[in-house]
PDB file of C-alpha atoms in Angstrom:
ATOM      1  CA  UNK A   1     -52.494  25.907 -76.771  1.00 64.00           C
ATOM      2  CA  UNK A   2     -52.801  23.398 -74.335  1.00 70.00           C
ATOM      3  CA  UNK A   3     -53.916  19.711 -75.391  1.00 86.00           C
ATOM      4  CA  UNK A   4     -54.938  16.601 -73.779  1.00 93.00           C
ATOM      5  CA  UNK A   5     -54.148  13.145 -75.260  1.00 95.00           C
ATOM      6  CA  UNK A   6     -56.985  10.595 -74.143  1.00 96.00           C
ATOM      7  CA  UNK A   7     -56.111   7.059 -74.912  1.00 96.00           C
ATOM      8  CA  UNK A   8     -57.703   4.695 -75.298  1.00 96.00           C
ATOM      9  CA  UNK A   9     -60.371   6.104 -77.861  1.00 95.00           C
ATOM     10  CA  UNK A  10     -62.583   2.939 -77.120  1.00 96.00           C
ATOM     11  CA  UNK A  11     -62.614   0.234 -75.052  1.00 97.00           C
ATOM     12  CA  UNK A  12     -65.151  -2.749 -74.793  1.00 97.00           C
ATOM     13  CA  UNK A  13     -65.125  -5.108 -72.019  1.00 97.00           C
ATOM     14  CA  UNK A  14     -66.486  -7.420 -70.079  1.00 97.00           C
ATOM     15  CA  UNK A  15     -68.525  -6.923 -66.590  1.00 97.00           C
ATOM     16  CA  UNK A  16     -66.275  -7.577 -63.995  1.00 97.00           C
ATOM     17  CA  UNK A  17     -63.111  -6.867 -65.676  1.00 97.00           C
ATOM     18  CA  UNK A  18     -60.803  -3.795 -64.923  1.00 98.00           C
ATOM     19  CA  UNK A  19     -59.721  -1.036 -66.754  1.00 97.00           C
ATOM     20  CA  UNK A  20     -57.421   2.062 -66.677  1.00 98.00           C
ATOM     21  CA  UNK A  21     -58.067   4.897 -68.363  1.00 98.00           C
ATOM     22  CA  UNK A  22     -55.247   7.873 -69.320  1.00 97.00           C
ATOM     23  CA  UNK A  23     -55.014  11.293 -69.659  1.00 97.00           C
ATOM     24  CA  UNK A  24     -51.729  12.941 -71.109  1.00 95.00           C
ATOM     25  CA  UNK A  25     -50.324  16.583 -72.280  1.00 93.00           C
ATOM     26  CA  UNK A  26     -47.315  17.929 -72.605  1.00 91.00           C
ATOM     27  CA  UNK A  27     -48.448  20.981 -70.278  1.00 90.00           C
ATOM     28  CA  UNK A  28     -48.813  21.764 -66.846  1.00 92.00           C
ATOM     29  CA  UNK A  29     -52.424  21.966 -65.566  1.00 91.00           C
ATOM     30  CA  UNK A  30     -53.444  23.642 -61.976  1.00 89.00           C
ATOM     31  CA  UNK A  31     -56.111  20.616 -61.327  1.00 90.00           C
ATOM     32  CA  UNK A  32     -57.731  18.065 -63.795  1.00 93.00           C
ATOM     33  CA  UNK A  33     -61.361  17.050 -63.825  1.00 94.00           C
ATOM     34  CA  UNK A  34     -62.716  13.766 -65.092  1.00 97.00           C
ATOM     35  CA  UNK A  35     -66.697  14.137 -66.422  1.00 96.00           C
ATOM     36  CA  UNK A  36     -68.878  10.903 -67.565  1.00 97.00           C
ATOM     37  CA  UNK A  37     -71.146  11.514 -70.174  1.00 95.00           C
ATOM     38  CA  UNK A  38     -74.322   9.528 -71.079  1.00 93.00           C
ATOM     39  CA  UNK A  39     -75.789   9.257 -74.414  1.00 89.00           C
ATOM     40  CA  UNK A  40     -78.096  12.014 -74.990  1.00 89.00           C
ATOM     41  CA  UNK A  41     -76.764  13.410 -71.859  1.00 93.00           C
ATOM     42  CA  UNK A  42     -74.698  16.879 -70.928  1.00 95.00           C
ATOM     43  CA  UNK A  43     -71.203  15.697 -69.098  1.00 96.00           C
ATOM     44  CA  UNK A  44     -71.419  14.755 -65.676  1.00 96.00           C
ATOM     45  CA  UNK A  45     -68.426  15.809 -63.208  1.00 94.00           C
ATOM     46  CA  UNK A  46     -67.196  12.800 -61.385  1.00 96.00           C
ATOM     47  CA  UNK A  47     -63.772  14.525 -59.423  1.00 95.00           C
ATOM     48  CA  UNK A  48     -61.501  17.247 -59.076  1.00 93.00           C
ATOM     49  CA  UNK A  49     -57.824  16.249 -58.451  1.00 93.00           C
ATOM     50  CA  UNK A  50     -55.219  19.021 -57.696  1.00 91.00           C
ATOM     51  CA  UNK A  51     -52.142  18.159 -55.918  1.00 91.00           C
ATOM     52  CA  UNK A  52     -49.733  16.421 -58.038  1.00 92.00           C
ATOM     53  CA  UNK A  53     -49.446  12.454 -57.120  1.00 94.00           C
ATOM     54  CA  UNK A  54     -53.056  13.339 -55.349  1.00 95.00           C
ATOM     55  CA  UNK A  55     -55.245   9.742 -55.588  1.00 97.00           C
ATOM     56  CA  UNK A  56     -59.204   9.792 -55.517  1.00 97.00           C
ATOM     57  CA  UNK A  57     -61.425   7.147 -55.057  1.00 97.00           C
ATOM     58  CA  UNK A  58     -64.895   6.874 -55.912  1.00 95.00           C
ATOM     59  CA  UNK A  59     -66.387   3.621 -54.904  1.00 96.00           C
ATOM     60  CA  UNK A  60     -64.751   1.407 -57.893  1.00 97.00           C
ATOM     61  CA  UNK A  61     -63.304   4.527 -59.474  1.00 97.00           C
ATOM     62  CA  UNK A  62     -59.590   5.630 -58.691  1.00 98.00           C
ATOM     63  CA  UNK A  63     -58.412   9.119 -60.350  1.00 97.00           C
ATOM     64  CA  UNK A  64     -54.893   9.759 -60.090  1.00 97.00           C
ATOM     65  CA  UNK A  65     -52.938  12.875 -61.070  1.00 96.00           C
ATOM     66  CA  UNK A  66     -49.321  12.504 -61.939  1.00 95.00           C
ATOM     67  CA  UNK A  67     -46.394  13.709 -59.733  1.00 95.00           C
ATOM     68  CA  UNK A  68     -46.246  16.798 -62.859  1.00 93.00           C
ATOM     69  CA  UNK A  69     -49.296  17.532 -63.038  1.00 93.00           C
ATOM     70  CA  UNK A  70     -49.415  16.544 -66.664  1.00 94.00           C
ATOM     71  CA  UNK A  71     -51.090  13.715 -66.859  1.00 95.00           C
ATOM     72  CA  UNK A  72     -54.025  11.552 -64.930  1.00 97.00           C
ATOM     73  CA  UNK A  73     -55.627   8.441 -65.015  1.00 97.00           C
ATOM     74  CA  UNK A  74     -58.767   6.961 -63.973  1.00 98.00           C
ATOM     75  CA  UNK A  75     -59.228   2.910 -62.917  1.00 98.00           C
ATOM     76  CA  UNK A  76     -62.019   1.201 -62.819  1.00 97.00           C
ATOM     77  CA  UNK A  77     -62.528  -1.940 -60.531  1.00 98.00           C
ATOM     78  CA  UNK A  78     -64.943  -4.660 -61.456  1.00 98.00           C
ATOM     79  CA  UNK A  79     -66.950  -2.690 -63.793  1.00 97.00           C
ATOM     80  CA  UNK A  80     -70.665  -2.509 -64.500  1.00 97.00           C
ATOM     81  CA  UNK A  81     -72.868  -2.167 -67.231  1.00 96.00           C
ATOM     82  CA  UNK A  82     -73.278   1.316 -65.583  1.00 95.00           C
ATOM     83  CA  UNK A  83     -70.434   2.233 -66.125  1.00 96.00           C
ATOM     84  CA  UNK A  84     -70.385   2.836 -69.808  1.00 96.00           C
ATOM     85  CA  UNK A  85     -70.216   6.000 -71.627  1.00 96.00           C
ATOM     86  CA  UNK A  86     -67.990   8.721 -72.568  1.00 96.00           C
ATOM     87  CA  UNK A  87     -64.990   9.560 -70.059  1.00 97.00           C
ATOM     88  CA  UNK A  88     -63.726  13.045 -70.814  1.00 96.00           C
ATOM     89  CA  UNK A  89     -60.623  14.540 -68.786  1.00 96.00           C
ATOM     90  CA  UNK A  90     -60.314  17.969 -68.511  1.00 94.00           C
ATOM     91  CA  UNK A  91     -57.694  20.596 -67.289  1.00 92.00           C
ATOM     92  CA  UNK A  92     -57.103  23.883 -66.147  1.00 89.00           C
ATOM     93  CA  UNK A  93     -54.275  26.174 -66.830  1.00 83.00           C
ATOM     94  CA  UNK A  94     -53.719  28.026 -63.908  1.00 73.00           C
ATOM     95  CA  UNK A  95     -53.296  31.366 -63.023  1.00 69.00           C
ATOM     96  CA  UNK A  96     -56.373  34.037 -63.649  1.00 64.00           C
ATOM     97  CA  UNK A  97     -57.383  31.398 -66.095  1.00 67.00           C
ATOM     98  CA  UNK A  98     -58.951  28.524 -64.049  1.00 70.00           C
ATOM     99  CA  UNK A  99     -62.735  29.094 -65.462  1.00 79.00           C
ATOM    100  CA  UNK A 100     -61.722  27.832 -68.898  1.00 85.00           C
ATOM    101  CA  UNK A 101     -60.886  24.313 -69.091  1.00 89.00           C
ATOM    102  CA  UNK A 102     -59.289  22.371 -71.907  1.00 91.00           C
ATOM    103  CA  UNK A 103     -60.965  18.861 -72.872  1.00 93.00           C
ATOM    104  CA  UNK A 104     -59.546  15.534 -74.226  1.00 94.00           C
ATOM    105  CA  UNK A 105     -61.565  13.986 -76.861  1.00 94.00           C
ATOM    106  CA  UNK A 106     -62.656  11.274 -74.589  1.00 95.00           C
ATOM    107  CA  UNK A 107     -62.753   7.548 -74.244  1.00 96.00           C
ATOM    108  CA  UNK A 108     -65.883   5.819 -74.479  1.00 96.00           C
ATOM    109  CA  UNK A 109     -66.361   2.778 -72.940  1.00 97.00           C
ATOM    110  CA  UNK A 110     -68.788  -0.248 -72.979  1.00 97.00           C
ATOM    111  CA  UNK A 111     -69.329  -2.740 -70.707  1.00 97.00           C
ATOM    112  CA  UNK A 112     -71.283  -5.461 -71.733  1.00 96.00           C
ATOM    113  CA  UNK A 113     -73.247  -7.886 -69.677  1.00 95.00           C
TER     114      UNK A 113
ATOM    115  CA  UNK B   1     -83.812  23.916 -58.784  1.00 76.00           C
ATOM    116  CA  UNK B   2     -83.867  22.858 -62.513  1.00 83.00           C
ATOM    117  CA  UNK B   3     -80.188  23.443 -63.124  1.00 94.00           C
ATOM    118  CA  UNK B   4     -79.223  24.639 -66.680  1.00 97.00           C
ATOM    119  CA  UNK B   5     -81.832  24.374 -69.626  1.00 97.00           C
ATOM    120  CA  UNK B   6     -81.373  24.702 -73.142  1.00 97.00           C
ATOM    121  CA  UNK B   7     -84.325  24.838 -75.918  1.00 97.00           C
ATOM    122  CA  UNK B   8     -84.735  23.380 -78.485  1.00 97.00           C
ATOM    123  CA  UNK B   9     -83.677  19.663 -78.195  1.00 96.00           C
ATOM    124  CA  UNK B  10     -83.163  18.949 -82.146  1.00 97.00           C
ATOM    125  CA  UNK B  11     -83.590  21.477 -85.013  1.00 97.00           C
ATOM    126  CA  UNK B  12     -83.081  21.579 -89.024  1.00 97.00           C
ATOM    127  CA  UNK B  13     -81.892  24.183 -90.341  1.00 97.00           C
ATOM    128  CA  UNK B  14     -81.571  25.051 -94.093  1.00 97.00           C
ATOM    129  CA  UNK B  15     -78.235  26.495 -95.379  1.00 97.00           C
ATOM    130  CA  UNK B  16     -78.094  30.284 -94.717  1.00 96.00           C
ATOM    131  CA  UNK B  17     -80.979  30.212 -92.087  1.00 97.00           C
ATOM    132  CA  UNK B  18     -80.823  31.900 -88.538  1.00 96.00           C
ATOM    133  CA  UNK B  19     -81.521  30.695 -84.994  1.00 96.00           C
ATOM    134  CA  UNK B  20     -80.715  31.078 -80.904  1.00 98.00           C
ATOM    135  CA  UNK B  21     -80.115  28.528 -79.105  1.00 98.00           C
ATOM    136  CA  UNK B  22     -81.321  29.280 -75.179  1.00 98.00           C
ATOM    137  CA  UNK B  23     -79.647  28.436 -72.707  1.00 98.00           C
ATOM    138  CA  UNK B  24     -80.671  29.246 -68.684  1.00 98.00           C
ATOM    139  CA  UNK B  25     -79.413  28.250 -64.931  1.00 97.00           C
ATOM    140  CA  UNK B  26     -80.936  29.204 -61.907  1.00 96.00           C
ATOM    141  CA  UNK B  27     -77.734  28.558 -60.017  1.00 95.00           C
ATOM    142  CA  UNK B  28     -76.823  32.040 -59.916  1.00 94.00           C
ATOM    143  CA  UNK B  29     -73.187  30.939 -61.238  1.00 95.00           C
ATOM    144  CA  UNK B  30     -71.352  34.156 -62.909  1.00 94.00           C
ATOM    145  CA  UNK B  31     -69.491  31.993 -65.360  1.00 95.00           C
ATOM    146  CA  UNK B  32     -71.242  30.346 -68.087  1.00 97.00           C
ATOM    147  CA  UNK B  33     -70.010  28.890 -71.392  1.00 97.00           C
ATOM    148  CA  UNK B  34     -70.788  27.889 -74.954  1.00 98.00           C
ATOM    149  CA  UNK B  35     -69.415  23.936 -76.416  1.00 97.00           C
ATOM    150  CA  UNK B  36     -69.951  22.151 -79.450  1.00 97.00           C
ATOM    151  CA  UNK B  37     -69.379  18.733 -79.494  1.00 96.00           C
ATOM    152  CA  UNK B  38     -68.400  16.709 -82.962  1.00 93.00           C
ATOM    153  CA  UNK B  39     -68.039  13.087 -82.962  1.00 83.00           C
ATOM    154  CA  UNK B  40     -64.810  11.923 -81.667  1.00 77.00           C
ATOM    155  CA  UNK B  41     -64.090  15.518 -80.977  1.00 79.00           C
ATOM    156  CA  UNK B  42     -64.616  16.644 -77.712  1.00 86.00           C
ATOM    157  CA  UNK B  43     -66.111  19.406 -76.503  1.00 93.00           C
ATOM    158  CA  UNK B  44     -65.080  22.612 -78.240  1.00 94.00           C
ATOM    159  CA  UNK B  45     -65.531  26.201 -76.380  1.00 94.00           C
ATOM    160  CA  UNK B  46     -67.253  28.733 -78.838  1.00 96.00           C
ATOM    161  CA  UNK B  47     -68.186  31.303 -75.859  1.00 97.00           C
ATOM    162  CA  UNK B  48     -67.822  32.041 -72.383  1.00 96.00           C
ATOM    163  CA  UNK B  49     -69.127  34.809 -70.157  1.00 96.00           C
ATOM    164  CA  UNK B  50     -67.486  35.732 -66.594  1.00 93.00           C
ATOM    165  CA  UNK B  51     -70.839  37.816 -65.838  1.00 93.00           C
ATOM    166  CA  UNK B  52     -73.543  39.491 -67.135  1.00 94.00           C
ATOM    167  CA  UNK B  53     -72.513  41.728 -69.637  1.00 94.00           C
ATOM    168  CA  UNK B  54     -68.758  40.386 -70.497  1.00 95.00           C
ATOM    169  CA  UNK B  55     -68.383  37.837 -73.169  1.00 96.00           C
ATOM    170  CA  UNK B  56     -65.400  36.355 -74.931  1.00 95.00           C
ATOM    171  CA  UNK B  57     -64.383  34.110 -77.682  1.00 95.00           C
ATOM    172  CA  UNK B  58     -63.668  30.759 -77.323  1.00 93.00           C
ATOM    173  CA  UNK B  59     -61.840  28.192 -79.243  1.00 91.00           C
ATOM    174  CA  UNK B  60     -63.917  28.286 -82.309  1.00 95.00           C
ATOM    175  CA  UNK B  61     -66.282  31.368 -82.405  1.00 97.00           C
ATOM    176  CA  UNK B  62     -66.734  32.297 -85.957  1.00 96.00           C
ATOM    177  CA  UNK B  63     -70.251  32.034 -87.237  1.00 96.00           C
ATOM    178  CA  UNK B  64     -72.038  32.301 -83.852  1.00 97.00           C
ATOM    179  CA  UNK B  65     -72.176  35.082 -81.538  1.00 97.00           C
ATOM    180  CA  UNK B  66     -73.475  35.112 -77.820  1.00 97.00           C
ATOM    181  CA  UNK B  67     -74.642  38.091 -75.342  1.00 95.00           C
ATOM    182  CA  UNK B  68     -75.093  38.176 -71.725  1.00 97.00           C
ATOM    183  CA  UNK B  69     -77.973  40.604 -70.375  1.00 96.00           C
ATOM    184  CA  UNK B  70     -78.672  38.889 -67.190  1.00 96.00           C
ATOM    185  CA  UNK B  71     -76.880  36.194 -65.142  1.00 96.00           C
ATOM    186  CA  UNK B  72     -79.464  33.644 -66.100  1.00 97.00           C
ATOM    187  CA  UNK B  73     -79.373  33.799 -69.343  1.00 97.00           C
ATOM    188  CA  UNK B  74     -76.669  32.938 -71.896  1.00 98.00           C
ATOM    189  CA  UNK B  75     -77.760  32.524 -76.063  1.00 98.00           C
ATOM    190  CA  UNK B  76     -76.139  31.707 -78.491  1.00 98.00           C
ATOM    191  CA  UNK B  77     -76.845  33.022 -81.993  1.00 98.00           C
ATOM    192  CA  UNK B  78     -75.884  31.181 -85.540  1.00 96.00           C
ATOM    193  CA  UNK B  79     -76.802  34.434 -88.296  1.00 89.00           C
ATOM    194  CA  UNK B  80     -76.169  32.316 -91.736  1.00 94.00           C
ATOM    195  CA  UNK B  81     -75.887  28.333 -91.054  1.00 96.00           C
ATOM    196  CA  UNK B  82     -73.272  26.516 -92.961  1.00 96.00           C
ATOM    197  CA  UNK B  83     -73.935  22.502 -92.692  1.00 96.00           C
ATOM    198  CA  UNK B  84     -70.234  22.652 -90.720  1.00 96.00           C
ATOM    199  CA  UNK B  85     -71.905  23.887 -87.826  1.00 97.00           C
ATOM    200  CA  UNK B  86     -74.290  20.359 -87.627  1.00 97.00           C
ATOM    201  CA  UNK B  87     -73.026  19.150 -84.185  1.00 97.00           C
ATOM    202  CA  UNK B  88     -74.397  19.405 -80.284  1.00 97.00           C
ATOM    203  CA  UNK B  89     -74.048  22.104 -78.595  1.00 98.00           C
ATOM    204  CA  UNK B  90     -74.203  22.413 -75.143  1.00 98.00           C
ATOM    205  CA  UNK B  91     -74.441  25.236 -72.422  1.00 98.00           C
ATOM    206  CA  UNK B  92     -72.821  25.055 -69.203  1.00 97.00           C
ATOM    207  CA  UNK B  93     -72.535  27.083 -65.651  1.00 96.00           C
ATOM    208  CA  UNK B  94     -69.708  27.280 -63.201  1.00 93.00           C
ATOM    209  CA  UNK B  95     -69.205  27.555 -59.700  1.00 88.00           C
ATOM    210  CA  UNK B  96     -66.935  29.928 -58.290  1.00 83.00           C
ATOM    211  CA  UNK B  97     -63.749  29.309 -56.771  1.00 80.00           C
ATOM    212  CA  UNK B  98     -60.299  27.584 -58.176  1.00 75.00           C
ATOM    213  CA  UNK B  99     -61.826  24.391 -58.558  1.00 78.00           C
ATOM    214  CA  UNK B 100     -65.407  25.610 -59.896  1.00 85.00           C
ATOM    215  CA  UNK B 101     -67.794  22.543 -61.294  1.00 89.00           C
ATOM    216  CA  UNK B 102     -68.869  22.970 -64.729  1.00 93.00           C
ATOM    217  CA  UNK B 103     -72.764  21.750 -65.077  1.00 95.00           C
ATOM    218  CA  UNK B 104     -73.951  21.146 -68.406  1.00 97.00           C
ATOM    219  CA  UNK B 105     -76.856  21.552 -70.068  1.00 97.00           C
ATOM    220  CA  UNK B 106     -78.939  18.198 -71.814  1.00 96.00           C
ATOM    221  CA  UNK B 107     -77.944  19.762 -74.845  1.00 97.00           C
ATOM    222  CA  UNK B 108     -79.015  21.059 -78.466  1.00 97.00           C
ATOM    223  CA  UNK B 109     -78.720  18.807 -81.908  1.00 97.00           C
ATOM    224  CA  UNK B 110     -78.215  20.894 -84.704  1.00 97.00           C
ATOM    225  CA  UNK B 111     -78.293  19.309 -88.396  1.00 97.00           C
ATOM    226  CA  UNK B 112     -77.804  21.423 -90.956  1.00 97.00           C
ATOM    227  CA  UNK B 113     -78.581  20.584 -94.649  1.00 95.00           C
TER     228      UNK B 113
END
């Protein structure tokens, strides 16, 4: 069984401040998703990375997958009120296999005005 | 379109009761899949279906059971509630390809008592 380790579990911050985000297992994934969930809300993908060492940026957002493809991170510049909620990574396995992804337990964040 | 829909929003249930919990997209995805999500848990696969008419277990399928008749629809059916099954659920479609997109559903609160 393949796991993913989110850390932290929370965070609260300020607006403004920055903030980095990780993703770990032990296992090798095929690609890594990051989803942001809202209260009350289904989970909402925000990227897709697959190439190992692969960066994405989303306007204040920067997803990185690791040179392994084990683990991932996601940064957050200067960030918003907005931005709060629950960041869940998720991976796939590979193979015939890619339609069922594994998910971490998340980190939910708050950033407060 | 209106994406994927699940009914009801919130129910009770009393120990030992029966329900379905609906879920529909209008994406025309083949894959679709069955979550519940505890509290600090993640999102746990129960079901998934690669098309209409194949299902398989998840992660944690015992006490529910799903079928797949068309490619809209996807339910999911709890025969004798146990209060271990309070948690959301949530129904989600996938797009083909390696690097599919999972939408989700707004979910289903289940309390159980």
């Amino acid at each position: 069984t393949q796991l993913l380790e989110q850390s932290p579990q929370f965070l609260s911050i300020q607006e403004g401040e920055n903030l980095t985000v990780y993703c770990n297992s032990s296992s090798v994934f095929s690609s890594l998703q990051w989803y942001r969930q809202e209260p009350g809300e289904g989970p909402v993908l925000l990227v897709t990375v697959v190439t190992g060492g692969e960066v994405k940026k989303l306007k204040r957002l920067t997803f990185q997958f690791g040179d392994a493809r084990k683990d991932s991170s996601l940064h957050i510049t200067a960030a918003q009120p907005g931005d709060t909620g629950l960041y869940l990574c998720a991976g796939a396995p590979g193979g015939g296999s890619n339609y069922k992804l594994t998910f971490g337990k998340g980190t939910l964040l708050t950033v407060n005005p | 379109n209106a994406g994927v829909t699940q009914t009801p929003k919130f129910r009770i249930l009393k120990i030992g009761q029966s329900m379905t919990l609906q879920c529909a997209q209008d994406m025309n995805h083949n894959y679709m899949y069955w979550y519940r999500q505890d509290p600090g848990m993640g999102l746990k696969l129960i079901y998934y279906s690669v098309g209409a008419g194949i299902t398989d277990k998840g992660e944690v399928p015992n006490g529910y059971n799903v079928s797949r008749s068309t490619t809209e629809d996807f339910p999911l059916r709890l025969e004798l509630a146990a209060p271990s099954q309070t948690s959301v659920y949530f129904c989600a479609s996938r797009t083909s390809g390696l690097q599919g997109t999972q939408y989700f559903g707004p979910g289903t609160r289940l309390l159980v008592l």
